[in-house]
Short mmCIF file of C-alpha atoms and ligand atoms in Angstrom, two decimals:
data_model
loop_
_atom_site.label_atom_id
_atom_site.label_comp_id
_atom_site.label_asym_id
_atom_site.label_seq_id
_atom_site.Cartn_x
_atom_site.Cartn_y
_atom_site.Cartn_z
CA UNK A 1177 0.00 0.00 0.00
CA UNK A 1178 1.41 3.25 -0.79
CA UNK A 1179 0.62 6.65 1.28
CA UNK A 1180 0.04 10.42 0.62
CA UNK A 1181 0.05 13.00 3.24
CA UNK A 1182 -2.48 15.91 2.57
CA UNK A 1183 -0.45 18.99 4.89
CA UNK A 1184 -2.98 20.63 6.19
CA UNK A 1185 -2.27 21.72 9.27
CA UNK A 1186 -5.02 20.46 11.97
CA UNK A 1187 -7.01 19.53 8.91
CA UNK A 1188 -3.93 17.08 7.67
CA UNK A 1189 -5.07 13.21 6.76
CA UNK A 1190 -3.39 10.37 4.67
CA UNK A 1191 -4.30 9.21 1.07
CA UNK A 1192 -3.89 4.99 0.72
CA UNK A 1193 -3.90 3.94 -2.17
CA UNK A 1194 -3.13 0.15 -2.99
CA UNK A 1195 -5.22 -3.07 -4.42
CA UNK A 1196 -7.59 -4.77 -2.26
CA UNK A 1197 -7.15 -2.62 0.74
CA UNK A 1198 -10.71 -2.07 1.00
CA UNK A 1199 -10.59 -5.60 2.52
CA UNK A 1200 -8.66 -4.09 5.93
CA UNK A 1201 -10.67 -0.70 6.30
CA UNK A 1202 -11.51 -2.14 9.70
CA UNK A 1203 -8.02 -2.01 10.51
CA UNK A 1204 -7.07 1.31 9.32
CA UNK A 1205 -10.19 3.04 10.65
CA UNK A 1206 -9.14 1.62 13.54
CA UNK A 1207 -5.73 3.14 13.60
CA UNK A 1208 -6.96 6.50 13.29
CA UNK A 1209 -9.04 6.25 16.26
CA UNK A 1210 -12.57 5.27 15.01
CA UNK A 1211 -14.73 2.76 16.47
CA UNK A 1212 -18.71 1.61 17.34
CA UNK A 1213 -20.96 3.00 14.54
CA UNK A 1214 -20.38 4.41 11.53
CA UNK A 1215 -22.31 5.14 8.23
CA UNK A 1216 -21.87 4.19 4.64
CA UNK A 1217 -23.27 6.38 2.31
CA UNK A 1218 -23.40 4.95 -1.57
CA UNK A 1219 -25.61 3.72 -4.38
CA UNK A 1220 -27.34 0.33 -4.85
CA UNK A 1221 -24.78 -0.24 -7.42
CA UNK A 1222 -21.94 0.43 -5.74
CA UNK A 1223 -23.24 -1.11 -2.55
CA UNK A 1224 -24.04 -4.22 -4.39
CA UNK A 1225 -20.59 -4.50 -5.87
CA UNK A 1226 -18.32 -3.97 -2.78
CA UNK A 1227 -20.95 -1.79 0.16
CA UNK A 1228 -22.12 -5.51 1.71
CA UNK A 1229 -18.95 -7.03 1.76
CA UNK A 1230 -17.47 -3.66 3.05
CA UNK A 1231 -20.17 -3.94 5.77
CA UNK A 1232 -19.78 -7.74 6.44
CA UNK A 1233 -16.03 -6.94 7.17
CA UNK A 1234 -16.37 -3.73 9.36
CA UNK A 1235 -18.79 -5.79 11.06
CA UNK A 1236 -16.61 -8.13 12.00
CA UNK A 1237 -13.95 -6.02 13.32
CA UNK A 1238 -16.39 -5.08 15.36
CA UNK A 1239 -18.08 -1.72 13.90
CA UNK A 1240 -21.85 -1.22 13.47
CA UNK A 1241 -22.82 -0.45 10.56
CA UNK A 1242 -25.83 1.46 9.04
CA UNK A 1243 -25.82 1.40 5.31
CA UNK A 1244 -27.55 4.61 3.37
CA UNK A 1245 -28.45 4.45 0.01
CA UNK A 1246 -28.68 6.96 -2.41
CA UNK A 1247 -30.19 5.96 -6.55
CA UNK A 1248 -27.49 6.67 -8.76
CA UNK A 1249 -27.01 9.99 -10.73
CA UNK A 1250 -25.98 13.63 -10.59
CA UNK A 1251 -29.75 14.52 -9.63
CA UNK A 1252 -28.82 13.56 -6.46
CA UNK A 1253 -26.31 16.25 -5.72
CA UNK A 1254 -29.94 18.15 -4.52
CA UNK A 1255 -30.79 19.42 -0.99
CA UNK A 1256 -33.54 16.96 -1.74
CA UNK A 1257 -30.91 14.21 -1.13
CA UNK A 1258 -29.47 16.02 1.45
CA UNK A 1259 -32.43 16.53 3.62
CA UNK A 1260 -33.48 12.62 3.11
CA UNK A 1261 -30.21 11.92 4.52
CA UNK A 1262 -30.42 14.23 7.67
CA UNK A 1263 -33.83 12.36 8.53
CA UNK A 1264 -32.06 9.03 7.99
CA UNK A 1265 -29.18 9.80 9.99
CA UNK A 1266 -31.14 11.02 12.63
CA UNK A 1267 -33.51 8.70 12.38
CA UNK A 1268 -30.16 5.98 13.30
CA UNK A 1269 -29.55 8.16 16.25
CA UNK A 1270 -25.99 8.67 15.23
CA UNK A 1271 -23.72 11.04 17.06
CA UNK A 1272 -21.36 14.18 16.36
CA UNK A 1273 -18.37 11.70 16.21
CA UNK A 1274 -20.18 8.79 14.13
CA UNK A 1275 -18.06 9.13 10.96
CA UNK A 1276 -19.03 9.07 7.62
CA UNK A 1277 -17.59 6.61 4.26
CA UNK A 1278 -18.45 8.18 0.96
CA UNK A 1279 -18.05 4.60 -0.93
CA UNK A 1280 -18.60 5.22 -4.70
CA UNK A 1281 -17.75 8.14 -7.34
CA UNK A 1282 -17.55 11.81 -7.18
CA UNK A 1283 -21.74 12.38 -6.87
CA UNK A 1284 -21.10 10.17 -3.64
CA UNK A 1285 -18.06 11.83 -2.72
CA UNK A 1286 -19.59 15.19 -2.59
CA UNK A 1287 -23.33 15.01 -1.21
CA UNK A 1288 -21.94 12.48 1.43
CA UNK A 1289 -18.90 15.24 1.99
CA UNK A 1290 -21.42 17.57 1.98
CA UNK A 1291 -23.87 16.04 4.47
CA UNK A 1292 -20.95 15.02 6.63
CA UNK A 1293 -19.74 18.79 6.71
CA UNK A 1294 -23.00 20.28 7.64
CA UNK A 1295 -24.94 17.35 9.62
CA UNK A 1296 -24.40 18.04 13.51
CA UNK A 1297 -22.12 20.88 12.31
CA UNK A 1298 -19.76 18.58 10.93
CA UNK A 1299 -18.98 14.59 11.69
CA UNK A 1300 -15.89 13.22 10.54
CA UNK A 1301 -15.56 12.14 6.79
CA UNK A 1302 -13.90 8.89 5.22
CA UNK A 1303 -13.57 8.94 1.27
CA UNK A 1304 -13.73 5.64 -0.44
CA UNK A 1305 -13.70 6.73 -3.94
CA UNK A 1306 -14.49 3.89 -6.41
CA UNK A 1307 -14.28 5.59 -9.13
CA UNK A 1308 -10.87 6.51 -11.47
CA UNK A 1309 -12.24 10.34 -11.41
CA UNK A 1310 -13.06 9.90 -7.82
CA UNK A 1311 -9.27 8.52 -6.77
CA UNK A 1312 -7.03 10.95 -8.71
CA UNK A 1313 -9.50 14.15 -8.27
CA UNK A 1314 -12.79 14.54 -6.08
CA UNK A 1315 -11.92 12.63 -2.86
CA UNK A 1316 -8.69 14.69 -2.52
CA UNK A 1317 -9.01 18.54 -0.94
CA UNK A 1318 -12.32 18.90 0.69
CA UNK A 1319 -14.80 19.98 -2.22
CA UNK A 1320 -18.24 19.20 -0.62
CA UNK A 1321 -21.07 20.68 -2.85
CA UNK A 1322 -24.26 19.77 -4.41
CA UNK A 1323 -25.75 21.31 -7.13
CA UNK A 1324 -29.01 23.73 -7.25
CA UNK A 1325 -30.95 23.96 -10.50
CA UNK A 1326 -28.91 25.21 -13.36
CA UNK A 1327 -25.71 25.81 -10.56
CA UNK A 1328 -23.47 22.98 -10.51
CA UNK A 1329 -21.49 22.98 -7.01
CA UNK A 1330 -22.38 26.21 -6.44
CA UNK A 1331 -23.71 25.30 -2.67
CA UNK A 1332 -21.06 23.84 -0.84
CA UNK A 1333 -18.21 24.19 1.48
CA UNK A 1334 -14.43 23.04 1.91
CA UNK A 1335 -14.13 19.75 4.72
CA UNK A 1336 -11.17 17.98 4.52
CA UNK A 1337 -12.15 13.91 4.94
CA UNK A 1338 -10.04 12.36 7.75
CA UNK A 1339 -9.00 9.66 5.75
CA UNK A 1340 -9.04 8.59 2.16
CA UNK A 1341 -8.94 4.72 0.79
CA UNK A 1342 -8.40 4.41 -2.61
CA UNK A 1343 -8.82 0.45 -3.93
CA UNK A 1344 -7.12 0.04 -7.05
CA UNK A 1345 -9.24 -3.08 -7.64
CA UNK A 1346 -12.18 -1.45 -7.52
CA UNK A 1347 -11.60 0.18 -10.65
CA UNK A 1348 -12.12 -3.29 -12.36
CA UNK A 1349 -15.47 -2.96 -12.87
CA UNK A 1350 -15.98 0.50 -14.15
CA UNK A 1351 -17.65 1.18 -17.47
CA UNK A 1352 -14.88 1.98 -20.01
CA UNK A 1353 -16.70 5.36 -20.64
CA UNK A 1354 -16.72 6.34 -16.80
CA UNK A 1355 -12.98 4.96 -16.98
CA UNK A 1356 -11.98 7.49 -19.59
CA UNK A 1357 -13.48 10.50 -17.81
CA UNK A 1358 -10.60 9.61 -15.00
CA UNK A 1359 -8.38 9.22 -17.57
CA UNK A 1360 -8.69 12.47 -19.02
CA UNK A 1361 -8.13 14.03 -15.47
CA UNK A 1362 -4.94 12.31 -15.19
CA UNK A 1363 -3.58 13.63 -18.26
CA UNK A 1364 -4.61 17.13 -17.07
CA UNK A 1365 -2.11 16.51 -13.83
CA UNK A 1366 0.43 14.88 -16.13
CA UNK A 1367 0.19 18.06 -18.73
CA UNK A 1368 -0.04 20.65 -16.29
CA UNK A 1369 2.97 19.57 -13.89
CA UNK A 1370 4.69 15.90 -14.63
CA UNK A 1371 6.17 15.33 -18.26
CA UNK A 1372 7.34 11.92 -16.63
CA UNK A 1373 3.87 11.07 -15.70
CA UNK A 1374 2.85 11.80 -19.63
CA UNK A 1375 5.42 9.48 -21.29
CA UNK A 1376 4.43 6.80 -18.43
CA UNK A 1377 0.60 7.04 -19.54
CA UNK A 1378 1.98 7.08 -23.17
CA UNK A 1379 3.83 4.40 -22.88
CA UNK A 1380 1.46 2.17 -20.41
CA UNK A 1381 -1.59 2.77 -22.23
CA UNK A 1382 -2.64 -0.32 -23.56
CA UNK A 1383 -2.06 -1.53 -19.62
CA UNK A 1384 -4.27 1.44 -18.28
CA UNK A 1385 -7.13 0.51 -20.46
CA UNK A 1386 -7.27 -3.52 -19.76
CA UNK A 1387 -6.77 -2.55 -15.97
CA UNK A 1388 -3.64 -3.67 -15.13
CA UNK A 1389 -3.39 -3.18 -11.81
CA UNK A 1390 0.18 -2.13 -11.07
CA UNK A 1391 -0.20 0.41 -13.76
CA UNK A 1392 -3.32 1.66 -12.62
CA UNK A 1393 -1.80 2.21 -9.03
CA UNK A 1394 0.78 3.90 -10.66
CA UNK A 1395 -0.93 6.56 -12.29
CA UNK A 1396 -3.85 6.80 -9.47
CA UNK A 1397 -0.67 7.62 -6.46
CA UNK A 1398 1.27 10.19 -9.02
CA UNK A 1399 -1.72 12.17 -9.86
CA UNK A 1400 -3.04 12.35 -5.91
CA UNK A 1401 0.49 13.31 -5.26
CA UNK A 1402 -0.07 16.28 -7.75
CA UNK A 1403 -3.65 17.29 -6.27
CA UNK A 1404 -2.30 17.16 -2.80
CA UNK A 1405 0.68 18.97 -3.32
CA UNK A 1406 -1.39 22.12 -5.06
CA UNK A 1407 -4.18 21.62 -2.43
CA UNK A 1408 -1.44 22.01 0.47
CA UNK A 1409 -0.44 25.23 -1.00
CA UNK A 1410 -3.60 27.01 -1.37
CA UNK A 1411 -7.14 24.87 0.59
CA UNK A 1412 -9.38 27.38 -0.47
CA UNK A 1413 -8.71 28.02 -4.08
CA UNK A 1414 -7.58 31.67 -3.97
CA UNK A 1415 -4.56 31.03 -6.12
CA UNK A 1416 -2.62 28.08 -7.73
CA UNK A 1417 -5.29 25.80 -6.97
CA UNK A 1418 -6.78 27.15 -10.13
CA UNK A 1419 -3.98 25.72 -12.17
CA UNK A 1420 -6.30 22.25 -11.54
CA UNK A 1421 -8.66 24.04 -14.24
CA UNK A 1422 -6.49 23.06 -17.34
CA UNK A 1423 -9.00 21.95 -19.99
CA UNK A 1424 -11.75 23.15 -17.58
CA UNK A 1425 -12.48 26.82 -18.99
CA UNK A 1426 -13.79 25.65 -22.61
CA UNK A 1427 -14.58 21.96 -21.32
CA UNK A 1428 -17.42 23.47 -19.04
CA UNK A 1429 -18.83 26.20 -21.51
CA UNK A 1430 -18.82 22.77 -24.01
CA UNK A 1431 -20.64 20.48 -21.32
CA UNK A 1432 -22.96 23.39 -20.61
CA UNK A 1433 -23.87 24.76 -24.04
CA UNK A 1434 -24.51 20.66 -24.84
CA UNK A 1435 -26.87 20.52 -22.22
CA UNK A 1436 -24.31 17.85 -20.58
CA UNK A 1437 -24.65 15.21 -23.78
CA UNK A 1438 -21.17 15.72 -24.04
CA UNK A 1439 -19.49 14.33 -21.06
CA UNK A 1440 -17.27 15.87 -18.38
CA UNK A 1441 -14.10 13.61 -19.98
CA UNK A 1442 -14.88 14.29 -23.35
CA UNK A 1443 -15.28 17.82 -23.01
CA UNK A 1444 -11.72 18.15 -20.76
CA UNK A 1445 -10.36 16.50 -23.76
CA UNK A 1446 -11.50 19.30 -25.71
CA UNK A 1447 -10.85 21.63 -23.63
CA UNK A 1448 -7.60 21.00 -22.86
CA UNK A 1449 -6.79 20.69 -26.48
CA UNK A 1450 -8.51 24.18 -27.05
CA UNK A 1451 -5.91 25.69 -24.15
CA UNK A 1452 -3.07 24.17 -25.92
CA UNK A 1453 -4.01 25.75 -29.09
CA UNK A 1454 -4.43 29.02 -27.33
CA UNK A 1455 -1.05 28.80 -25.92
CA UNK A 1456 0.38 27.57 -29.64
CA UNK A 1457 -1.27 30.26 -31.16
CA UNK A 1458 -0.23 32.84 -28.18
CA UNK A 1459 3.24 31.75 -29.36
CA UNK A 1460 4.18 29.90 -26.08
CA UNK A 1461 3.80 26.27 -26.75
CA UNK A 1462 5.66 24.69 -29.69
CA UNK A 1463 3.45 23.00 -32.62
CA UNK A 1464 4.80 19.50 -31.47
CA UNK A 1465 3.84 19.60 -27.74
CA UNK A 1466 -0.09 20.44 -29.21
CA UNK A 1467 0.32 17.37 -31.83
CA UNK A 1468 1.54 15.05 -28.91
CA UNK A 1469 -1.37 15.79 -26.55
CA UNK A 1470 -3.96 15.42 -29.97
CA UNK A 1471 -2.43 12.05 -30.65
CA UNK A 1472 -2.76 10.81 -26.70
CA UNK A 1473 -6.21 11.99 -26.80
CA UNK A 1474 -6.79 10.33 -29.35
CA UNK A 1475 -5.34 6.83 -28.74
CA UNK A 1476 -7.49 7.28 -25.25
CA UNK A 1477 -10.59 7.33 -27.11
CA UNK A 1478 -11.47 10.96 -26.60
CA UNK A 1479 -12.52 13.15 -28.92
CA UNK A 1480 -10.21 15.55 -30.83
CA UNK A 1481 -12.97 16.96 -32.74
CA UNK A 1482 -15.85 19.58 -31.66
CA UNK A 1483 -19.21 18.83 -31.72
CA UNK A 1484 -21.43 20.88 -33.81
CA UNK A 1485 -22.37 23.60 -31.16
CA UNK A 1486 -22.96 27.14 -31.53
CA UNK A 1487 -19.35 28.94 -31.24
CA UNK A 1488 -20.79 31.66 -29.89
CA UNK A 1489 -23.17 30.24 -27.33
CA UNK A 1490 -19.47 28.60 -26.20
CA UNK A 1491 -18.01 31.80 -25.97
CA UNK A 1492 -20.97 32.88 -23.53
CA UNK A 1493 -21.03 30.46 -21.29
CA UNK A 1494 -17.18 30.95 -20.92
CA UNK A 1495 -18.31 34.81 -19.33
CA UNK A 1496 -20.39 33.43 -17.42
CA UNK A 1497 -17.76 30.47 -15.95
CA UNK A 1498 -17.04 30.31 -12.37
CA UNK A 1499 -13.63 30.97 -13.84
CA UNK A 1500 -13.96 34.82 -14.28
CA UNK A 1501 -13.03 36.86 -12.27
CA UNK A 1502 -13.47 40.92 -12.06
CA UNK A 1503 -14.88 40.37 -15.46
CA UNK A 1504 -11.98 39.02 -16.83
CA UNK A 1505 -11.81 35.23 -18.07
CA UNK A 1506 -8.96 33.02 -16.41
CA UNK A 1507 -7.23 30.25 -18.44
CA UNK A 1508 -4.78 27.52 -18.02
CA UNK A 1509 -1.93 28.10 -20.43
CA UNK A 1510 1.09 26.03 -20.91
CA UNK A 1511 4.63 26.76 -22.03
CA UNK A 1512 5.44 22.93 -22.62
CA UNK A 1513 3.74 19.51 -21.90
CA UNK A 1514 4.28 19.44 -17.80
CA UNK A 1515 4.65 23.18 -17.27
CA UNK A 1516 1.36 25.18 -16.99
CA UNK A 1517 0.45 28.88 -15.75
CA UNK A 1518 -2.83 30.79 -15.12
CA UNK A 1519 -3.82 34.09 -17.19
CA UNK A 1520 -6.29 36.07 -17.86
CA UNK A 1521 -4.92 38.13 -20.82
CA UNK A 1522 -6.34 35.50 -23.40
CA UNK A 1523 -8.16 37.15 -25.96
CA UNK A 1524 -11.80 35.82 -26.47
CA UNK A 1525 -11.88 36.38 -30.11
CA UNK A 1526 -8.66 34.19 -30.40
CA UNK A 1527 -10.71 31.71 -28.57
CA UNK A 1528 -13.79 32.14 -30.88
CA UNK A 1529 -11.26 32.04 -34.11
CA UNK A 1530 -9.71 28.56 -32.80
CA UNK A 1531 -13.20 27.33 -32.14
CA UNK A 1532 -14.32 28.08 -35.37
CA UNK A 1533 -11.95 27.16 -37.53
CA UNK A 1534 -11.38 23.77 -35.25
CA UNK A 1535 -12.57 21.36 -37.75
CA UNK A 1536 -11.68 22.60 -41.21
N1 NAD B 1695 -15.24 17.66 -5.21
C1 NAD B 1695 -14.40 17.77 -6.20
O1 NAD B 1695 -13.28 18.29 -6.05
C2 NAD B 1695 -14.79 17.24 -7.55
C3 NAD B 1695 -13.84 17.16 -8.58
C4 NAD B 1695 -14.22 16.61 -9.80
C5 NAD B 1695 -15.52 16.15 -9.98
N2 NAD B 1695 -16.41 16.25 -8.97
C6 NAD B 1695 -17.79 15.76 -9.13
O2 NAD B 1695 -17.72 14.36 -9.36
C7 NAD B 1695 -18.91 13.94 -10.03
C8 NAD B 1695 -18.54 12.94 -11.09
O3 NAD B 1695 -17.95 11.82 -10.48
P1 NAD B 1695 -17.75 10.43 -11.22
O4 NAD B 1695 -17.19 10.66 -12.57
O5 NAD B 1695 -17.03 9.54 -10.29
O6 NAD B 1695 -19.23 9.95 -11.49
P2 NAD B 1695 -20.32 9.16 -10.60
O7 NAD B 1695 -20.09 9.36 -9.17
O8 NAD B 1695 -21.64 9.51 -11.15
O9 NAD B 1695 -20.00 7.65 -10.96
C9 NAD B 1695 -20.14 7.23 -12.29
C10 NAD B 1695 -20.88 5.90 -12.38
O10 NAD B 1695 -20.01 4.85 -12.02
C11 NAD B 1695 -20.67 3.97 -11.11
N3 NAD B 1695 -19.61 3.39 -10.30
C12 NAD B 1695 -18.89 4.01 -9.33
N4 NAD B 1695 -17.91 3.21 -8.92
C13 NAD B 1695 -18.01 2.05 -9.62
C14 NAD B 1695 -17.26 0.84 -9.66
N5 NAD B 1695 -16.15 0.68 -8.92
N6 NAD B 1695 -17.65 -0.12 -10.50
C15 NAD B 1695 -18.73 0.05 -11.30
N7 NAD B 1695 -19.46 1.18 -11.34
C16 NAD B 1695 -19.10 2.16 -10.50
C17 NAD B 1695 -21.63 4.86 -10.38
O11 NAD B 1695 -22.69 4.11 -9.84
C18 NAD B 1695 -22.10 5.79 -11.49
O12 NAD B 1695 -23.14 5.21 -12.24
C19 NAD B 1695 -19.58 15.22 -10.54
O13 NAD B 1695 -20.70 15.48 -9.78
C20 NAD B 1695 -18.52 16.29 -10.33
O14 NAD B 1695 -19.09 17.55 -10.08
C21 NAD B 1695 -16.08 16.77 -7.76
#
């Protein structure tokens, strides 16, 4: 099993990442203090999967467990959801120091990190993120949120989990479209800070996408390393934190403008090929890096090409991006593959130029 330690002052926890260490949560749990009850939040999915034999195990060390289920979907990153849990928990009469295991993806990860931060005023939170996206991104540096109508994550807060378990073997049984969206996140830590990490995923790819495990653990402990390294400099995402938002800038406005048919990893792909082509076209990133990230997209699976959406609706929803700020649009540039910087002197008819002429 290898470890990551998130710096965070009184708010510092470990990372464990290996295969099959889901089997001895007990045990670590355990060695961070917790026992008695404790509460699983997940999806009847998940909790088919690996939730009852994560309960038959705790139970045996000697925990008592109260499973909460929560149907599948974004939908459920509601106060709807939220409330239903509440009522549940306190339903199970369970106390300010009953702790809380997100098991499943990032939807899990953040109404269960977002119940745990507010129920009781806060009880403490474990992440077990099942999913590839969930490993190398959500579960790390205390994003709680859920969404409210048309604002994705807009209600939330920042609670640090006390612990996270990441099971490499989990991943085995992820859809190979849900795998991908991961995927596209780790290139986004491997472009924006780790030119090693790139030629590794290059180079391994074929091993990444049968689910070699080795591989997989590989990738899944370099790119937590990343996010918990930027975290520990800035929690609350006043500065480099934004650096994370590589690809992000156009890869929202696309997801948005789509009405979410294109898919978060699809449309980071894009994105982060449209901020490379800003920065080639800036005159900071040679020709060759911006051919070398097209051609890894595109042996991923992900698409290289846009869909056939409105330019300028594109261009709108990038104003209206959590991303601006005092009016002015912030993107993720790079110099080279592994070497990024935040601006916000892009020009948005550049942008609107590249976007146009992207498929002739
Ligand atoms: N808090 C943060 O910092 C942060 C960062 C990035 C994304 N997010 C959020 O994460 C969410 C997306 O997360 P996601 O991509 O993990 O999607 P998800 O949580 O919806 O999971 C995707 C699907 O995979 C299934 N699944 C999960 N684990 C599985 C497993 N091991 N085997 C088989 N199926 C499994 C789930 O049931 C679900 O159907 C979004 O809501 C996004 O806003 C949060």
């Amino acid at each position: 099993m290898k470890e990551i330690k998130v710096r965070l002052g009184s708010n510092s926890y470990e990372i464990h990442i290996g295969s099959g260490i889901l089997e001895q949560a007990g045990q670590q749990l355990r060695e961070k203090g917790f026992g008695g009850s404790l509460v699983i939040i997940t999806n009847p999915s998940v909790q088919g999967l690996y939730g009852d034999a994560l309960k038959q195990n705790l139970t045996r060390e000697g925990f008592k467990v109260i499973i909460l289920p929560v149907p599948d979907g974004e939908e459920q990153k509601s106060l709807e959801a939220a409330g239903r849990l509440y009522q549940e928990l306190t339903d199970c009469y369970t106390e300010r120091t009953t702790p809380i295991l997100a098991l499943g993806g990032g939807v899990i990860g953040d109404l269960a990190g977002f119940v745990a931060a507010t129920y009781l005023r806060g009880v403490p939170l474990i992440q077990m993120p099942t999913t590839l996206l969930a490993q190398v991104d959500s579960s790390i540096g205390g994003k709680v949120a859920i969404d409210h109508g048309q604002l994705k994550n807009k209600i939330g807060t920042f609670y640090q989990p006390k612990l996270v378990i990441s099971d490499i073997a989990i991943l085995k049984t992820l859809d190979p479209k849900i795998l991908s969206d991961g995927l596209a996140e780790v290139i986004k830590y491997a472009v924006i800070r780790d030119r090693e990490l790139l030629g590794y995923i290059e180079n391994n790819l074929d091993k990444i996408k049968s689910l070699d495990e080795g591989v997989l653990e590989e990738i899944v402990f370099r790119s937590a390393e990343i996010k918990a390294e930027i975290v520990e400099k800035d929690e609350k995402d006043l500065g480099i934190r934004a650096i994370l938002n590589y690809g992000h800038t156009v890869g929202h406005a696309i997801e948005s403008v789509s009405d979410f048919k294109v898919e978060h990893g699809m449309a980071v792909a894009l994105g982060m090929l449209a901020a490379a082509n800003i920065s080639n076209k800036m005159g900071i990133l040679d020709k060759s890096e911006l051919l070398r990230l097209n051609s890894l997209i595109q042996r991923v699976g992900l698409p290289t090409t846009m869909p056939d959406l409105k330019v300028e609706g594109i261009i709108e929803a990038i104003k209206h991006d959590k991303k601006v700020l005092r009016g002015k649009v912030r993107f993720v540039l790079l110099k080279s593959l592994g070497s990024a910087f935040i601006t916000d002197e892009v020009n948005l008819s550049l942008v609107k130029q590249i976007l146009a002429d992207w498929n002739e």
